[in-house]
mmCIF file of N, CA, C and O in Angstrom:
data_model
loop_
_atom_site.group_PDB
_atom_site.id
_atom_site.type_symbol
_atom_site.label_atom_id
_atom_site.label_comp_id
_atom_site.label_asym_id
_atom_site.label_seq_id
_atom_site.Cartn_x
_atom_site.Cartn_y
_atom_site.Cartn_z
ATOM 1 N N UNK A 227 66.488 8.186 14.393
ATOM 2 C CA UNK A 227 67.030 9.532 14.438
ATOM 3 C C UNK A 227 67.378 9.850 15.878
ATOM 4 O O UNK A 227 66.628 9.679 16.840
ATOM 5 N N UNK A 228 68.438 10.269 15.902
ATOM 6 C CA UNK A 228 69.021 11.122 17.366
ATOM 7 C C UNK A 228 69.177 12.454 17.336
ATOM 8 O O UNK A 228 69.419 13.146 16.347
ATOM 9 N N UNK A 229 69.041 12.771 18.381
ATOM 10 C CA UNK A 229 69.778 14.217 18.670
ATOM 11 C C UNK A 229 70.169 14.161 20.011
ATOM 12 O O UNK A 229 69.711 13.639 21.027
ATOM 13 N N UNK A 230 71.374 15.005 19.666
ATOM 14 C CA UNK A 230 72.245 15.157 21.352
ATOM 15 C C UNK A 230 71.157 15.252 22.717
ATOM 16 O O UNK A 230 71.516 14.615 23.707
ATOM 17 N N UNK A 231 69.964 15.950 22.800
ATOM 18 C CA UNK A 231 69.534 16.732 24.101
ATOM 19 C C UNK A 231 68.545 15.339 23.961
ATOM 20 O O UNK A 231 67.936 15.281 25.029
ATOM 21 N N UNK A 232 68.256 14.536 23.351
ATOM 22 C CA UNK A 232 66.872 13.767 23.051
ATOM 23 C C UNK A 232 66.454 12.994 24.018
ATOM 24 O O UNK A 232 67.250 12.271 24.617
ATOM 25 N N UNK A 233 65.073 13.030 24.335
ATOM 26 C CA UNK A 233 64.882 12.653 26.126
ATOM 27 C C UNK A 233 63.657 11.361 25.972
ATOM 28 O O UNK A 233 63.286 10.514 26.785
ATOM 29 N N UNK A 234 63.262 11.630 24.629
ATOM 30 C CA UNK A 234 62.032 10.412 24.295
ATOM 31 C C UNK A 234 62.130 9.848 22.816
ATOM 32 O O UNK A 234 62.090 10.791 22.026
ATOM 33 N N UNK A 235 62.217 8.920 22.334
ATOM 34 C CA UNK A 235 61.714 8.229 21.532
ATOM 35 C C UNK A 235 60.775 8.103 21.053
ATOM 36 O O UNK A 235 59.909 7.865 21.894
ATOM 37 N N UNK A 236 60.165 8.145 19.430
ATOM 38 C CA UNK A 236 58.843 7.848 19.597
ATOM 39 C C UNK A 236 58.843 7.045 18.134
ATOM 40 O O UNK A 236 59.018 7.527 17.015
ATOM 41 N N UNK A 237 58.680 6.158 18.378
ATOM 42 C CA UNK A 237 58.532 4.905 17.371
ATOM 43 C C UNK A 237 57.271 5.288 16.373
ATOM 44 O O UNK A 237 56.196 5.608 16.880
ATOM 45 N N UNK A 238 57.426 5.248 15.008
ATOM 46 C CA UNK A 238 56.267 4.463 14.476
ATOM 47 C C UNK A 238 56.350 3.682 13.343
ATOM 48 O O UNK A 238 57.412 3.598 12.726
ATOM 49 N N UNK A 239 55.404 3.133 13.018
ATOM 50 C CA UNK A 239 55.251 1.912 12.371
ATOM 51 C C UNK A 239 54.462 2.163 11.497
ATOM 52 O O UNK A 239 53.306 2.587 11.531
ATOM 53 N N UNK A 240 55.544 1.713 10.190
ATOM 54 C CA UNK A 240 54.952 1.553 8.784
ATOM 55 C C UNK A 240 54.843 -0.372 8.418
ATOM 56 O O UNK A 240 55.410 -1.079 9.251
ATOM 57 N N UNK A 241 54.386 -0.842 7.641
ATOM 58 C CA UNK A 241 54.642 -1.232 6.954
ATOM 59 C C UNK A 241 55.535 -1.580 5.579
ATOM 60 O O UNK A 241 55.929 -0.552 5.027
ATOM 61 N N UNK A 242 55.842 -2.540 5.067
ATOM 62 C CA UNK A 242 57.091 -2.565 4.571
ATOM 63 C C UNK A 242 56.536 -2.137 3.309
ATOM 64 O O UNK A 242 57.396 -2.454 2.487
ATOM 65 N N UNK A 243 55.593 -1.604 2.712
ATOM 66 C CA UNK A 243 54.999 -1.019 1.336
ATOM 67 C C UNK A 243 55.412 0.031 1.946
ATOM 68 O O UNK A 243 56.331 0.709 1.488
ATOM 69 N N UNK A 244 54.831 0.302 3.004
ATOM 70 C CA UNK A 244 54.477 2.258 3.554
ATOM 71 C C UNK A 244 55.818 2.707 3.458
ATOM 72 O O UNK A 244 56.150 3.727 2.854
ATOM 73 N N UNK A 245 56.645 1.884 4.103
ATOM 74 C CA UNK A 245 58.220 2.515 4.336
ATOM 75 C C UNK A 245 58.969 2.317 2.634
ATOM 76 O O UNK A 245 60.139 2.693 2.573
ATOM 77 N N UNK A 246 58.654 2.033 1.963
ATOM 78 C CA UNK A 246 59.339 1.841 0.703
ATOM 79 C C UNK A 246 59.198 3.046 -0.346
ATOM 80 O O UNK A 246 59.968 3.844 -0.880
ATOM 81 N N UNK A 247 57.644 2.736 -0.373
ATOM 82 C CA UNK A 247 56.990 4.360 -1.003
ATOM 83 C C UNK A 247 57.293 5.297 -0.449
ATOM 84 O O UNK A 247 57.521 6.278 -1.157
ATOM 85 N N UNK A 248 57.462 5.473 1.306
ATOM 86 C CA UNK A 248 57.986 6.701 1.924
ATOM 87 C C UNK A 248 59.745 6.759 1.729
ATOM 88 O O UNK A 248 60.181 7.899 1.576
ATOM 89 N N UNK A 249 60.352 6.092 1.726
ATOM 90 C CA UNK A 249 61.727 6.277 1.118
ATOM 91 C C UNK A 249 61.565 6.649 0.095
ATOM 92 O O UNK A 249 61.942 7.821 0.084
ATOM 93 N N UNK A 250 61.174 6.330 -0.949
ATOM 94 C CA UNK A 250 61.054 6.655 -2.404
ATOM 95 C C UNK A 250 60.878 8.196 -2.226
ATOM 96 O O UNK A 250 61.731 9.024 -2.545
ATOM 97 N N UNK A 251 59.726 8.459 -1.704
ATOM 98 C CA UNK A 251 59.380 10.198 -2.043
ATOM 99 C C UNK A 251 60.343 10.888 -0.903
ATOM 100 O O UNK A 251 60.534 12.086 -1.116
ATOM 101 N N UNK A 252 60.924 10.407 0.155
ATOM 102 C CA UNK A 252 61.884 11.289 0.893
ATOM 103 C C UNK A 252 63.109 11.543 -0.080
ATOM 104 O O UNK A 252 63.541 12.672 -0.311
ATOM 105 N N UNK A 253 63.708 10.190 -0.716
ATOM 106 C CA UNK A 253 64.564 10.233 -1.924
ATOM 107 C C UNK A 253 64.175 11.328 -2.680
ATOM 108 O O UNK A 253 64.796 12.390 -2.661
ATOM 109 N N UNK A 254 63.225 11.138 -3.317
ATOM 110 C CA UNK A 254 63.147 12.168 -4.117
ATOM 111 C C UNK A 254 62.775 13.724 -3.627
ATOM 112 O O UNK A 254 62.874 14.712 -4.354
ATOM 113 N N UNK A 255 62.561 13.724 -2.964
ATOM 114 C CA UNK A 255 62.077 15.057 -2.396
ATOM 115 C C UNK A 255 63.661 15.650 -1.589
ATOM 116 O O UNK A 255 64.194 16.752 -1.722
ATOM 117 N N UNK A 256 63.997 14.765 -0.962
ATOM 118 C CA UNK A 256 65.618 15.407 -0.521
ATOM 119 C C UNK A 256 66.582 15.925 -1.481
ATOM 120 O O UNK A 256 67.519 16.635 -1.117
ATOM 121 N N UNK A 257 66.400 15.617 -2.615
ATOM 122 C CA UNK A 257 67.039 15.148 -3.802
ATOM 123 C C UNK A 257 66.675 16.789 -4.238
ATOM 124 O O UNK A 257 67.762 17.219 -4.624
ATOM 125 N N UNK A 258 65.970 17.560 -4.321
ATOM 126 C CA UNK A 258 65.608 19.111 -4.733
ATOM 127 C C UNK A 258 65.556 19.531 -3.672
ATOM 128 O O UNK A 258 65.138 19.080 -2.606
ATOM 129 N N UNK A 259 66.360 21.174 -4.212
ATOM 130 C CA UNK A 259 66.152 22.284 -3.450
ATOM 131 C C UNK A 259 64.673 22.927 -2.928
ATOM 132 O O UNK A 259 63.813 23.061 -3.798
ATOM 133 N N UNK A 260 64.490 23.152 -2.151
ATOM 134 C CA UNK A 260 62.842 23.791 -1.509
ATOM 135 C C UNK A 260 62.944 25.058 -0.409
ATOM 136 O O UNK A 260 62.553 25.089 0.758
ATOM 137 N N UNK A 261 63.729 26.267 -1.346
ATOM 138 C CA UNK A 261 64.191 27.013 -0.761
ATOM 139 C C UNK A 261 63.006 27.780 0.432
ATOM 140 O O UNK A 261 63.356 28.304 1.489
ATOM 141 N N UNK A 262 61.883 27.697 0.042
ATOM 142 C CA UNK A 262 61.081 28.441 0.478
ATOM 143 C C UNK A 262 59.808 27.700 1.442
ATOM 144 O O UNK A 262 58.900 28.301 2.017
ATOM 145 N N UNK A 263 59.987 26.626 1.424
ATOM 146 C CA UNK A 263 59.407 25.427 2.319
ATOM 147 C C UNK A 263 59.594 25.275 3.464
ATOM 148 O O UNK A 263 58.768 25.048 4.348
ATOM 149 N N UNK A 264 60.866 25.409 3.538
ATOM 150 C CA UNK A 264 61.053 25.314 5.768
ATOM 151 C C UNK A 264 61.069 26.763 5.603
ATOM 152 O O UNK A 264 61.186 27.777 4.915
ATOM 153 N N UNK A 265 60.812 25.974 7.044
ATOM 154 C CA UNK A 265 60.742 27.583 8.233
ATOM 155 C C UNK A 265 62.507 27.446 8.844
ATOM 156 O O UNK A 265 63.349 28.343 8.788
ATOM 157 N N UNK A 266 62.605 26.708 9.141
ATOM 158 C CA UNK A 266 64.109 26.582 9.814
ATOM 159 C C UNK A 266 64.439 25.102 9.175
ATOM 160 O O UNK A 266 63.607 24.279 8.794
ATOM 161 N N UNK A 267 65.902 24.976 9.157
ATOM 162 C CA UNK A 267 66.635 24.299 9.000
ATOM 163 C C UNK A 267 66.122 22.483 9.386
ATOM 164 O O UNK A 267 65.888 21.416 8.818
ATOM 165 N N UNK A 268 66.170 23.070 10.661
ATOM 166 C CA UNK A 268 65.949 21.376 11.280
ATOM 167 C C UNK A 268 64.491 20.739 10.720
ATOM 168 O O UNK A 268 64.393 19.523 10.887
ATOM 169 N N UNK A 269 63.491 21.325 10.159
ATOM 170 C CA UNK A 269 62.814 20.708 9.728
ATOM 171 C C UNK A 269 62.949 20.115 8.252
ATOM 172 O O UNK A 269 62.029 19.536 7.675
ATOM 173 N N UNK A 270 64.320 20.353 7.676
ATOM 174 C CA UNK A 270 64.961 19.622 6.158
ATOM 175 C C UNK A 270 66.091 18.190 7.002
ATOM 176 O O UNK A 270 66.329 17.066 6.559
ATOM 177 N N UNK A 271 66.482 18.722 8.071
ATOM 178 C CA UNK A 271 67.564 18.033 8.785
ATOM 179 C C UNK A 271 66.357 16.591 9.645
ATOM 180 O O UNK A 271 67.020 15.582 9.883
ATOM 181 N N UNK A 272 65.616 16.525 9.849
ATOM 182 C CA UNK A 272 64.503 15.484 10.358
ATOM 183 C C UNK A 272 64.231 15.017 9.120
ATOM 184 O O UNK A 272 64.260 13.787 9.169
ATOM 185 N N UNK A 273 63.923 15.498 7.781
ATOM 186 C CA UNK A 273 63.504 14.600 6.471
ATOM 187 C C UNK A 273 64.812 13.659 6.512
ATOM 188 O O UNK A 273 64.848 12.462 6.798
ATOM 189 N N UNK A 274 65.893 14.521 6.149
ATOM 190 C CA UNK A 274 67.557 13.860 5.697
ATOM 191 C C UNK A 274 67.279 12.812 6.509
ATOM 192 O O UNK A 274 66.999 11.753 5.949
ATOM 193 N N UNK A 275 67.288 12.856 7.878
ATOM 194 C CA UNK A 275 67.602 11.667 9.198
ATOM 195 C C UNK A 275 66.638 10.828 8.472
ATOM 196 O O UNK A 275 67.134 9.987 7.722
ATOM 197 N N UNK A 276 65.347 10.891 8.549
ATOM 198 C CA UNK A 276 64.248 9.777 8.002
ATOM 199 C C UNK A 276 64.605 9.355 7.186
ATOM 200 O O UNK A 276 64.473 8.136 7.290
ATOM 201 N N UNK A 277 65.088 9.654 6.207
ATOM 202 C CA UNK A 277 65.600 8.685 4.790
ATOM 203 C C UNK A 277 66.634 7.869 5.059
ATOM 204 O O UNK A 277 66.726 6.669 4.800
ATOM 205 N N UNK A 278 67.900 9.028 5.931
ATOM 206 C CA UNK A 278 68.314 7.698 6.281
ATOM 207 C C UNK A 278 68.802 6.395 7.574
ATOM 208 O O UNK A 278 69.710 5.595 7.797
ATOM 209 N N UNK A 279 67.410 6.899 8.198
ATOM 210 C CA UNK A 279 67.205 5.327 9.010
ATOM 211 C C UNK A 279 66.237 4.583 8.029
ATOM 212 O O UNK A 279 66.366 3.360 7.983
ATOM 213 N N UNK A 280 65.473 5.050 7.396
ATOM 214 C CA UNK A 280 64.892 3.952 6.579
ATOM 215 C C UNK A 280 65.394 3.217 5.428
ATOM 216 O O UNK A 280 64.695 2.272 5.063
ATOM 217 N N UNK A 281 66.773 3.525 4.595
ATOM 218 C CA UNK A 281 67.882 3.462 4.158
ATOM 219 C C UNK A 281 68.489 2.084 5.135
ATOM 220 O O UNK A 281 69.268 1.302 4.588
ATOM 221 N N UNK A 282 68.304 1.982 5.790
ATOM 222 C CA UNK A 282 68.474 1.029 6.816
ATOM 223 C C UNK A 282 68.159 -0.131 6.909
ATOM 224 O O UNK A 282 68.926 -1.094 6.880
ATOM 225 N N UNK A 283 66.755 -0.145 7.052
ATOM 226 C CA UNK A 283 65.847 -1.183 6.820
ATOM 227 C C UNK A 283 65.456 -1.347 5.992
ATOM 228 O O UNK A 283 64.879 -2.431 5.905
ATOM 229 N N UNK A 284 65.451 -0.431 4.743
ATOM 230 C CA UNK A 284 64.428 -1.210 3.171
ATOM 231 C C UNK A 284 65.823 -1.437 2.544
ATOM 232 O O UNK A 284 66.537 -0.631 1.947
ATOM 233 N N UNK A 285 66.055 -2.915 2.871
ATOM 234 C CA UNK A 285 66.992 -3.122 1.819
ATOM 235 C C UNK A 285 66.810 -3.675 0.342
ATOM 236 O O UNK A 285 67.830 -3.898 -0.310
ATOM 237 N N UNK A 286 65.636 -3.894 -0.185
ATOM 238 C CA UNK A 286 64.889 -3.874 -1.548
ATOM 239 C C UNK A 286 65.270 -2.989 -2.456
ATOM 240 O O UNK A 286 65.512 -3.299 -3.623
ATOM 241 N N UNK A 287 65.352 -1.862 -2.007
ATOM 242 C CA UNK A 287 65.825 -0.622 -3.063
ATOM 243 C C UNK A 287 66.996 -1.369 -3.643
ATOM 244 O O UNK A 287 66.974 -1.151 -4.855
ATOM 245 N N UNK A 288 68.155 -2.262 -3.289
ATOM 246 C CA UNK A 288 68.545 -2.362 -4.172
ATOM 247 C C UNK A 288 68.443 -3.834 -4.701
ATOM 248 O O UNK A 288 69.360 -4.633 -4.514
ATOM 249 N N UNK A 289 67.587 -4.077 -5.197
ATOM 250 C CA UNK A 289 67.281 -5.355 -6.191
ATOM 251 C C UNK A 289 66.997 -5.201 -6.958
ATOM 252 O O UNK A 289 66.616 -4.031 -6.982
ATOM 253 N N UNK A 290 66.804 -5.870 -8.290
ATOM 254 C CA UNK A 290 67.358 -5.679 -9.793
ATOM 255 C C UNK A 290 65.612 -5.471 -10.070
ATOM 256 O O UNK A 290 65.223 -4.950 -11.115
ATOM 257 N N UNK A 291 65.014 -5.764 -9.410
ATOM 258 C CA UNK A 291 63.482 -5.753 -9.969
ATOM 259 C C UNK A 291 62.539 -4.074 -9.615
ATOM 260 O O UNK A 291 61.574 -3.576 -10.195
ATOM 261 N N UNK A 292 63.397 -3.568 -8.365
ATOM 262 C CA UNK A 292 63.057 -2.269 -7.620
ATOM 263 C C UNK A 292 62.192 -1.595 -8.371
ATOM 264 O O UNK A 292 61.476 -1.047 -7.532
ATOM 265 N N UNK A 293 61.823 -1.303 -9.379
ATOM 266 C CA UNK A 293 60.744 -0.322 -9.593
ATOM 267 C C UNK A 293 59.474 -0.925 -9.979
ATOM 268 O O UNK A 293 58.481 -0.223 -10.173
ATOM 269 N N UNK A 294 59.456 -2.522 -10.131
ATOM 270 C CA UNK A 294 58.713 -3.416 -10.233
ATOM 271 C C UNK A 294 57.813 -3.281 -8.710
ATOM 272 O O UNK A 294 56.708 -2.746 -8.617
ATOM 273 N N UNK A 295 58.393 -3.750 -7.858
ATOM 274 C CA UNK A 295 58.047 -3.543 -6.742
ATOM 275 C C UNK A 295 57.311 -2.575 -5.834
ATOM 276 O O UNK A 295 56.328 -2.887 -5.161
ATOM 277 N N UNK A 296 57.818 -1.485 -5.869
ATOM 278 C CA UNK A 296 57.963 -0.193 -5.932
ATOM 279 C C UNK A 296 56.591 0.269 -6.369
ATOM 280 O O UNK A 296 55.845 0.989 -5.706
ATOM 281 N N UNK A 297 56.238 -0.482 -8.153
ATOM 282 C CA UNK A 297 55.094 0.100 -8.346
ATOM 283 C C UNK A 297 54.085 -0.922 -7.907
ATOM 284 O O UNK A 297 52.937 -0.479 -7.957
ATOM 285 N N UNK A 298 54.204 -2.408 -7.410
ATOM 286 C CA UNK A 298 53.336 -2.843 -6.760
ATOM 287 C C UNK A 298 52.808 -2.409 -5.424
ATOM 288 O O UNK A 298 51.605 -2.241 -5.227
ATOM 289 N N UNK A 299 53.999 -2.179 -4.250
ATOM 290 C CA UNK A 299 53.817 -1.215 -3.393
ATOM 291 C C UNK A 299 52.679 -0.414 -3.310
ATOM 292 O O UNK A 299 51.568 -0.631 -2.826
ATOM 293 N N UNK A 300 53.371 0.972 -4.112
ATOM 294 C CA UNK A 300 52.008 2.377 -4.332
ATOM 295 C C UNK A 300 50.919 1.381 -5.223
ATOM 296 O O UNK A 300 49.942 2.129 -5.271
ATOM 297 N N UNK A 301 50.548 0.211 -5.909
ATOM 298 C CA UNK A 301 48.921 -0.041 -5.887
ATOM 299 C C UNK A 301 48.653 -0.728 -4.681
ATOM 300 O O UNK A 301 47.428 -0.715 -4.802
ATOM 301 N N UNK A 302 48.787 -1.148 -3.921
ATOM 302 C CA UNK A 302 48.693 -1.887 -2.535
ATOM 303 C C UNK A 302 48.412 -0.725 -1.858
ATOM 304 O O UNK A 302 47.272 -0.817 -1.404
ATOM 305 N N UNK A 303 49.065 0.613 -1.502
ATOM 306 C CA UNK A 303 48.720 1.227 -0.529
ATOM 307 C C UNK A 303 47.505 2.481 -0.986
ATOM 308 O O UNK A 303 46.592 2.760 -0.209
ATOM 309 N N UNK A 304 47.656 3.159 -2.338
ATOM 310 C CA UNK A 304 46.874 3.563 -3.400
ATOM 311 C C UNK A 304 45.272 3.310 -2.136
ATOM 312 O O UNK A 304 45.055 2.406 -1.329
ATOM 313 N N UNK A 305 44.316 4.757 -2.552
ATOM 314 C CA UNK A 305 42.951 4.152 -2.306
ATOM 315 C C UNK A 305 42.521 3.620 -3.515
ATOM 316 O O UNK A 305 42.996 3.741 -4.644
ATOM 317 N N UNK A 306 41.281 2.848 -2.998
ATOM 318 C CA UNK A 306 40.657 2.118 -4.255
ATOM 319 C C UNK A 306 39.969 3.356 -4.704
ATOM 320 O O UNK A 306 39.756 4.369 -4.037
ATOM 321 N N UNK A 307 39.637 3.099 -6.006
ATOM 322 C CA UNK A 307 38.886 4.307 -6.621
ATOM 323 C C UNK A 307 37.276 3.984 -6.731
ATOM 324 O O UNK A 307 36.508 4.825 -7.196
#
């Protein structure tokens, strides 16, 4: 993610489960209105950006098996019960 004035970077690091399941629910969560959830704008405009730099790198989403995966993923990252 960029922005014009942006003076630092700050990296972090998922894993390739973490970032898959977290695409998944940014997908879906971008995907509905949440009129009453932000406070301002730019905090819907930082989700949008996250989905899609990670849109980027999980290129799995599109393989024919994807929700296979997907649900191996969330039991891998899942606590144990």
């Amino acid at each position: 993610m960029k922005a014009n004035n942006e003076k630092k970077n700050i990296a972090i690091t998922l894993s390739e489960y973490e970032a898959l399941v977290f695409l998944e629910w940014l997908h879906n969560f971008n995907e509905e209105e949440h009129p009453t959830l932000f406070q301002d704008q730019a905090e819907q405009r930082v989700l949008w950006d996250m989905e899609a730099e990670l849109e980027k790198v999980v290129s799995i989403t599109f393989d024919g098996n994807y929700q296979e995966i997907l649900s191996k993923a969330r039991q891998r990252i899942r606590d144990e019960e």
